[in-house]
Coordinates of N, CA and C in Angstrom, one line a residue:
M4 N 201.8 212.3 213.4 CA 200.8 212.7 212.7 C 201.2 213.9 211.4
K5 N 201.2 212.8 210.0 CA 201.8 213.8 209.1 C 201.5 214.7 208.7
K6 N 202.0 216.1 208.0 CA 200.9 217.2 207.7 C 201.5 217.9 206.4
I7 N 200.5 218.8 205.8 CA 201.1 219.1 204.8 C 202.0 220.4 205.1
D8 N 203.6 220.3 204.2 CA 204.5 220.9 204.7 C 204.0 222.8 203.4
V9 N 203.4 223.5 204.4 CA 202.7 225.2 204.0 C 204.1 225.8 203.6
D10 N 205.8 225.6 204.5 CA 207.1 226.7 204.1 C 207.3 226.0 202.6
K11 N 207.3 224.8 202.8 CA 207.7 223.6 201.6 C 207.2 224.1 200.1
I12 N 205.4 224.3 200.3 CA 204.6 224.6 199.0 C 205.3 226.2 198.7
E13 N 205.5 227.3 199.9 CA 205.2 228.0 199.2 C 207.1 228.2 198.6
N14 N 207.9 227.3 199.0 CA 209.1 227.7 198.6 C 209.4 227.3 196.8
A15 N 208.8 226.2 197.3 CA 208.4 225.5 195.8 C 207.2 226.4 194.7
F16 N 206.6 227.4 194.7 CA 206.0 227.8 194.3 C 206.6 228.6 193.8
R17 N 207.7 229.7 194.8 CA 208.3 230.4 194.5 C 208.7 229.9 193.1
D18 N 209.9 228.8 192.9 CA 210.5 228.6 192.5 C 210.0 228.3 190.8
I19 N 208.5 227.9 190.9 CA 208.1 228.1 189.9 C 207.6 229.0 188.6
L20 N 207.5 230.1 189.7 CA 207.1 231.3 189.4 C 208.4 231.9 188.3
D21 N 209.6 231.7 189.4 CA 211.2 232.0 188.9 C 211.1 231.1 187.2
A22 N 210.4 229.9 187.6 CA 211.0 229.7 186.6 C 209.8 229.6 184.9
L23 N 209.1 230.3 184.9 CA 208.0 231.0 184.2 C 208.9 231.9 183.7
G24 N 210.0 232.9 184.5 CA 210.0 233.9 183.7 C 209.8 235.1 184.6
E25 N 208.8 234.8 185.9 CA 208.6 236.2 186.4 C 208.8 236.7 187.8
N26 N 209.0 237.8 188.1 CA 209.5 238.4 188.7 C 208.8 238.3 190.1
V27 N 209.3 237.1 191.2 CA 208.5 236.8 192.0 C 208.9 238.0 193.3
K28 N 209.6 238.8 192.7 CA 209.7 240.2 194.0 C 208.7 241.3 193.8
R29 N 207.4 241.2 192.0 CA 206.8 242.2 191.8 C 205.7 242.4 192.2
E30 N 205.2 243.7 192.5 CA 203.7 243.9 193.1 C 202.5 242.9 192.6
G31 N 202.1 242.6 193.4 CA 201.2 241.2 193.0 C 201.3 240.0 193.0
L32 N 202.7 239.8 192.8 CA 203.0 238.3 193.0 C 203.9 238.3 194.3
E33 N 204.0 238.9 195.4 CA 205.1 239.0 196.2 C 204.4 238.4 197.2
D34 N 203.0 238.4 197.8 CA 202.9 237.2 198.5 C 202.2 235.8 197.8
T35 N 201.7 235.6 196.7 CA 201.0 234.4 195.7 C 201.5 233.6 196.7
P36 N 203.3 233.1 196.3 CA 203.6 232.0 196.9 C 202.9 231.5 198.4
K37 N 203.3 232.4 199.1 CA 202.0 231.9 200.5 C 200.9 231.9 200.4
R38 N 200.3 232.5 199.4 CA 198.7 232.8 199.2 C 198.6 231.0 198.9
V39 N 198.9 230.7 198.0 CA 198.9 229.6 197.2 C 199.4 228.2 198.1
A40 N 200.1 228.5 198.7 CA 200.7 227.2 199.7 C 199.7 227.2 201.2
Q41 N 198.7 228.3 201.4 CA 198.0 228.2 202.3 C 196.4 228.0 201.7
S42 N 196.7 228.4 200.4 CA 195.2 227.6 199.5 C 195.8 226.0 199.2
Y43 N 196.5 225.5 199.0 CA 196.7 224.1 198.9 C 196.7 223.7 200.3
G44 N 197.1 223.7 201.1 CA 196.9 223.4 202.5 C 195.1 223.0 202.9
E45 N 194.6 223.9 202.3 CA 192.7 223.5 202.3 C 192.5 222.7 201.1
L46 N 192.8 222.8 200.4 CA 192.2 222.2 199.5 C 192.5 220.6 199.0
F47 N 194.1 220.5 200.1 CA 194.4 219.1 200.2 C 194.2 218.7 201.4
S48 N 193.1 219.5 202.6 CA 193.2 218.7 203.7 C 192.6 217.8 204.1
G49 N 191.7 216.9 203.2 CA 191.4 215.3 203.2 C 192.4 214.6 203.1
L50 N 194.2 214.6 203.0 CA 194.9 214.0 202.5 C 194.9 213.1 203.9
F51 N 195.3 213.2 205.1 CA 195.5 213.0 206.5 C 193.9 213.1 207.4
Q52 N 192.9 212.5 206.5 CA 191.8 212.5 207.6 C 191.4 211.2 206.9
N53 N 190.7 210.4 207.8 CA 189.9 209.2 207.6 C 188.5 209.1 207.4
P54 N 187.7 209.0 206.2 CA 186.3 209.3 205.8 C 185.5 208.3 207.1
E55 N 185.9 207.4 207.2 CA 185.3 205.9 208.1 C 185.3 206.7 209.5
D56 N 186.2 207.5 209.5 CA 186.0 208.4 211.2 C 184.6 209.4 211.3
V57 N 184.2 209.4 210.2 CA 182.8 210.7 210.3 C 181.7 210.1 210.4
L58 N 181.9 208.7 210.4 CA 180.5 207.9 209.9 C 180.3 207.2 210.9
K59 N 181.0 206.8 211.9 CA 181.1 206.5 213.3 C 179.9 206.3 214.5
R60 N 179.3 207.9 214.1 CA 177.6 208.0 214.9 C 177.0 207.7 213.6
T61 N 176.3 206.5 214.6 CA 175.3 206.2 213.6 C 173.5 206.3 214.5
F62 N 173.0 206.2 213.6 CA 171.1 206.3 214.8 C 170.8 204.5 214.1
E63 N 169.9 204.2 214.9 CA 169.2 203.0 214.6 C 167.9 203.3 213.6
V64 N 167.3 202.4 212.8 CA 166.3 202.6 211.6 C 165.4 201.3 212.0
E65 N 164.1 201.4 212.2 CA 163.4 200.4 212.4 C 163.0 199.7 210.6
K66 N 162.9 200.4 209.9 CA 162.9 200.3 208.3 C 163.8 200.6 207.5
N67 N 164.5 199.5 206.7 CA 165.6 200.1 205.6 C 165.1 200.8 204.4
D68 N 164.6 201.9 204.4 CA 163.5 202.7 203.2 C 165.2 203.6 202.8
L69 N 165.0 202.9 201.2 CA 166.1 203.9 200.5 C 166.6 205.3 201.1
I70 N 167.1 205.7 201.2 CA 167.8 207.4 201.6 C 168.6 207.4 200.0
V71 N 168.6 208.4 200.0 CA 168.7 209.2 198.4 C 168.9 211.0 199.0
E72 N 170.4 211.0 198.6 CA 171.3 212.7 198.9 C 171.8 213.2 198.2
K73 N 171.0 214.2 197.0 CA 172.0 214.6 195.9 C 172.0 216.0 195.3
N74 N 172.4 215.9 194.4 CA 173.1 217.5 194.1 C 173.8 218.3 195.1
I75 N 175.1 216.8 196.0 CA 176.0 217.8 196.7 C 177.4 218.7 196.0
D76 N 177.5 219.4 196.2 CA 178.2 220.7 195.0 C 180.1 219.5 196.1
F77 N 180.6 219.6 195.1 CA 182.1 219.2 195.2 C 183.3 219.8 194.7
Y78 N 184.7 220.0 195.1 CA 185.6 220.4 194.2 C 186.9 219.5 194.4
S79 N 187.5 219.4 193.5 CA 188.9 218.3 193.8 C 189.5 218.6 193.1
M80 N 190.9 218.1 193.0 CA 192.2 218.8 192.4 C 192.4 217.4 191.1
C81 N 192.2 217.3 190.2 CA 193.1 216.3 189.2 C 194.3 216.6 189.2
E82 N 194.7 214.9 189.7 CA 195.6 214.1 190.4 C 196.7 214.6 189.0
H83 N 196.5 214.5 187.5 CA 197.4 214.2 186.4 C 197.9 215.9 185.9
H84 N 197.0 216.7 186.7 CA 197.5 218.5 186.2 C 197.7 219.3 187.2
F85 N 196.9 219.0 188.4 CA 196.5 219.5 189.4 C 195.6 220.8 188.8
L86 N 194.9 220.4 188.1 CA 193.6 221.5 187.8 C 192.5 221.3 188.7
P87 N 191.6 222.0 188.3 CA 189.6 221.8 189.2 C 189.4 220.5 188.6
I88 N 188.6 220.1 189.2 CA 187.2 219.0 189.2 C 186.5 219.4 189.9
F89 N 185.4 220.0 189.6 CA 184.0 220.1 190.1 C 182.6 219.9 189.7
G90 N 181.7 219.6 190.5 CA 180.7 218.8 190.3 C 179.4 218.5 191.0
K91 N 178.4 217.6 190.9 CA 177.7 217.0 192.1 C 177.8 215.9 192.7
I92 N 177.4 215.8 193.1 CA 177.4 214.0 193.7 C 175.9 214.0 194.1
D93 N 175.8 212.3 193.7 CA 174.3 212.0 194.1 C 174.9 210.8 195.1
I94 N 174.2 210.4 196.2 CA 174.2 209.6 196.9 C 173.2 208.6 197.4
A95 N 172.7 207.4 197.1 CA 171.8 206.8 197.2 C 172.2 205.3 198.1
Y96 N 172.0 205.4 199.5 CA 171.7 203.8 200.0 C 170.6 203.1 200.9
I97 N 170.5 201.8 200.7 CA 169.9 201.4 201.7 C 170.5 200.8 203.0
P98 N 169.6 201.1 204.2 CA 171.1 200.8 204.9 C 170.4 199.2 206.1
N99 N 171.4 199.0 207.1 CA 170.4 197.8 207.5 C 170.9 197.8 208.6
G100 N 169.5 198.4 209.3 CA 169.7 198.7 210.6 C 170.1 200.0 210.9
K101 N 171.3 200.7 210.2 CA 171.4 201.7 210.8 C 171.7 203.2 209.7
I102 N 172.0 204.2 210.0 CA 172.0 205.1 209.7 C 173.0 206.5 209.5
V103 N 173.5 207.5 209.2 CA 174.0 208.3 209.2 C 173.1 209.6 209.4
G104 N 174.2 210.7 209.7 CA 173.3 212.4 209.4 C 173.6 212.4 207.8
F105 N 172.7 213.4 207.2 CA 173.2 214.1 206.1 C 174.6 214.7 206.0
G106 N 174.7 215.3 206.8 CA 176.4 216.0 206.7 C 176.9 215.3 207.2
D107 N 177.0 213.9 207.6 CA 178.3 213.3 207.5 C 178.3 212.9 206.2
I108 N 177.4 212.7 206.1 CA 177.7 212.3 204.2 C 178.7 213.3 203.4
I109 N 178.3 214.3 203.6 CA 178.7 215.3 203.4 C 180.5 215.7 203.3
K110 N 180.5 215.5 204.4 CA 181.9 215.5 205.6 C 182.9 214.4 204.7
V111 N 182.1 213.1 204.6 CA 182.9 211.9 204.0 C 183.4 213.2 202.0
I112 N 182.6 213.5 201.4 CA 183.2 213.8 200.5 C 184.1 215.0 200.3
D113 N 184.1 215.5 201.0 CA 184.8 216.8 201.9 C 186.2 216.3 202.0
I114 N 186.1 214.8 202.5 CA 187.8 214.3 202.7 C 188.1 213.7 202.1
L115 N 187.3 212.8 201.2 CA 187.8 212.1 199.6 C 188.1 213.5 198.6
S116 N 187.5 214.4 198.5 CA 187.2 215.1 197.4 C 188.9 216.4 197.5
K117 N 189.3 216.6 199.2 CA 190.6 217.2 199.3 C 191.4 216.5 199.6
R118 N 191.9 215.5 198.3 CA 193.4 215.2 197.7 C 193.4 215.6 196.7
P119 N 194.4 215.1 196.1 CA 194.6 215.0 194.5 C 194.0 213.3 194.2
Q120 N 193.0 213.9 193.0 CA 192.0 212.4 192.4 C 191.8 212.3 191.3
I121 N 191.4 211.4 191.2 CA 190.6 211.3 189.7 C 189.0 210.9 190.0
Q122 N 188.2 211.3 189.0 CA 186.8 211.3 189.0 C 186.3 209.7 189.8
E123 N 186.9 208.6 188.8 CA 186.5 207.2 189.2 C 186.9 206.8 190.6
R124 N 188.2 207.5 190.9 CA 188.7 206.6 192.1 C 187.5 207.5 193.2
L125 N 187.1 208.5 193.4 CA 186.6 209.4 194.5 C 185.3 209.0 194.7
G126 N 184.5 208.3 193.4 CA 183.4 207.9 193.6 C 183.6 206.2 194.0
A127 N 184.5 205.6 193.8 CA 184.6 204.1 194.6 C 185.3 204.5 195.8
Q128 N 185.5 205.4 196.3 CA 186.6 205.9 197.6 C 185.1 205.9 198.8
I129 N 184.0 206.7 198.1 CA 182.9 207.5 198.8 C 181.9 206.0 198.8
A130 N 182.1 205.3 197.8 CA 180.9 204.3 197.9 C 181.4 202.8 198.7
D131 N 183.1 202.7 198.7 CA 183.7 202.1 199.7 C 183.9 202.5 201.8
A132 N 184.0 203.7 201.3 CA 183.5 204.4 203.0 C 182.0 204.1 203.4
I133 N 181.3 203.9 203.0 CA 179.9 204.6 203.3 C 178.8 202.8 203.4
Y134 N 179.6 201.8 202.6 CA 179.4 200.9 202.4 C 180.1 199.7 203.4
E135 N 181.1 200.0 203.7 CA 182.1 199.7 204.8 C 181.7 199.8 206.1
T136 N 181.7 200.7 206.2 CA 181.5 201.3 207.2 C 180.0 201.2 208.1
L137 N 178.9 201.1 206.8 CA 177.8 201.6 207.6 C 177.1 199.7 207.4
N138 N 177.8 199.1 206.6 CA 177.8 197.9 206.4 C 176.4 197.8 205.9
C139 N 175.7 198.7 205.3 CA 174.5 198.3 204.3 C 174.1 198.0 203.3
Q140 N 173.1 197.7 202.6 CA 172.7 196.8 201.8 C 173.0 197.1 200.5
G141 N 173.7 198.4 200.4 CA 173.5 198.6 198.9 C 173.8 200.4 199.0
V142 N 174.9 201.1 198.1 CA 175.6 202.2 198.2 C 175.5 202.4 196.2
M143 N 175.2 203.4 195.9 CA 175.2 203.8 194.8 C 175.5 205.7 195.0
I144 N 176.6 205.7 193.9 CA 177.0 207.1 193.7 C 177.7 207.2 192.3
I145 N 176.8 208.8 192.3 CA 176.8 209.2 190.7 C 177.4 210.5 190.7
I146 N 178.6 211.1 190.3 CA 179.2 211.8 189.7 C 179.2 212.6 188.5
K147 N 178.7 213.8 188.5 CA 179.2 214.5 187.5 C 179.4 215.7 187.4
A148 N 180.3 215.9 187.0 CA 182.1 216.9 187.1 C 182.5 217.4 185.4
K149 N 182.8 218.5 185.5 CA 183.8 219.5 184.7 C 184.7 219.2 184.9
H150 N 186.0 219.0 184.2 CA 187.3 218.7 184.3 C 188.1 220.2 183.8
M151 N 188.7 220.8 184.6 CA 189.6 222.1 183.6 C 190.6 221.6 183.2
C152 N 191.7 220.4 183.4 CA 192.4 219.8 182.8 C 191.9 219.6 181.1
M153 N 190.3 219.3 180.7 CA 189.8 219.1 179.8 C 189.3 220.7 179.3
T154 N 189.1 221.8 180.2 CA 188.4 222.7 179.2 C 189.3 224.4 178.9
M155 N 190.5 223.8 179.8 CA 191.5 225.1 180.0 C 193.0 224.5 178.8
R156 N 193.3 223.9 178.7 CA 194.1 223.0 178.5 C 193.7 222.0 177.1
G157 N 194.6 221.5 176.4 CA 194.6 219.9 175.8 C 193.1 219.8 175.3
E158 N 192.2 219.2 175.0 CA 190.9 219.3 174.3 C 190.3 220.7 173.8
K159 N 189.8 221.7 175.4 CA 189.3 222.7 175.4 C 188.2 222.8 174.9
R160 N 187.0 221.7 175.5 CA 186.3 221.4 175.2 C 185.3 222.0 176.2
V161 N 184.6 222.6 176.3 CA 184.3 223.8 177.5 C 182.9 223.0 177.5
N162 N 181.8 222.3 177.1 CA 180.7 222.0 177.6 C 181.0 219.9 178.1
S163 N 182.1 219.9 177.5 CA 181.9 218.1 178.2 C 182.0 218.0 179.7
E164 N 181.0 217.2 180.1 CA 180.6 216.8 181.5 C 180.6 215.3 181.5
I165 N 182.1 214.8 182.4 CA 182.0 213.2 182.5 C 181.1 213.0 184.3
I166 N 180.4 211.8 183.9 CA 179.9 211.0 184.5 C 180.1 210.0 185.3
T167 N 180.6 209.7 186.7 CA 180.7 208.3 186.4 C 179.8 207.8 187.9
T168 N 179.8 206.2 187.8 CA 178.6 205.9 189.0 C 179.8 204.5 189.5
S169 N 179.4 204.7 191.1 CA 179.8 203.4 191.5 C 179.0 202.7 192.5
Y170 N 179.0 201.3 192.5 CA 177.7 200.8 192.8 C 178.8 200.0 194.3
R171 N 177.7 199.3 195.3 CA 178.0 198.3 196.1 C 177.0 197.4 196.4
G172 N 176.9 196.6 196.5 CA 175.9 195.5 197.6 C 175.1 195.5 196.8
V173 N 173.7 195.3 197.4 CA 172.4 195.0 196.1 C 172.3 195.6 194.4
F174 N 173.4 196.7 194.7 CA 172.7 198.1 193.5 C 173.7 197.3 192.6
E175 N 174.7 196.3 192.7 CA 176.0 195.3 192.0 C 175.2 194.9 191.0
D176 N 174.0 193.8 191.1 CA 173.4 192.9 190.4 C 172.0 193.5 189.9
D177 N 171.4 194.4 190.8 CA 169.8 194.8 190.8 C 169.5 195.4 189.9
A178 N 169.6 195.5 188.7 CA 169.0 196.6 187.5 C 167.9 197.3 188.2
V179 N 166.8 196.9 188.4 CA 165.9 197.5 188.5 C 166.1 197.9 189.5
R180 N 166.8 198.1 190.9 CA 167.1 199.1 191.3 C 167.6 200.4 191.4
R181 N 168.5 199.6 190.7 CA 169.2 201.3 190.3 C 168.7 202.0 189.4
M182 N 167.8 201.0 187.9 CA 166.6 202.0 188.0 C 166.2 203.0 188.5
E183 N 165.3 202.8 189.9 CA 164.6 203.3 190.7 C 165.6 204.6 191.1
I184 N 166.7 204.4 191.0 CA 167.6 205.4 191.7 C 167.5 206.6 190.6
L185 N 167.9 205.9 189.8 CA 168.1 206.9 188.6 C 166.7 207.9 187.9
S186 N 165.5 207.5 188.2 CA 164.3 208.1 188.2 C 164.0 208.6 189.4
L187 N 164.5 208.2 190.9 CA 164.5 209.4 191.7 C 165.1 210.9 191.2
L188 N 166.3 210.8 191.2 CA 167.5 211.5 190.5 C 167.1 212.5 189.3
K189 N 166.2 212.8 189.0 CA 165.5 213.1 187.3 C 164.9 214.1 187.8

């Protein structure tokens, strides 16, 4: 199985510091390449995990009532600038005879957000994993996030927030059901 090469990251970051004109041996920076490599190991730990694996343990339900899990914190890294993306994810789904634990949904978010990402793809991947693995009637994902690539550099819009949605199944064609979810999330 492939894994993150922290030694290679450490050496590469040492080269980055050198390219910036920093003394890589000065106090304060001496262990920074190792710390960056270790944090990248954690920040990108979802690269070699399959989100569907955590959705295999299901529970049968008699009724297919709407399930909503909201305000789930997430952190990711923008694949364009390798700067943080962070915010909240709301998930709603209508089961088809089986559900998963709330913690398992959080694990799916962690796996998929711990990869170089764009927000739109993250929402689509979460929706696909839940919809396809659970074979549920429908799933709706809403992500509200801040992108440090927009606040620290470039446009420098500190208060901007990006909102994306992903729908699968019954939510794709049913505006009434989507509105029901949106009203519950307010």
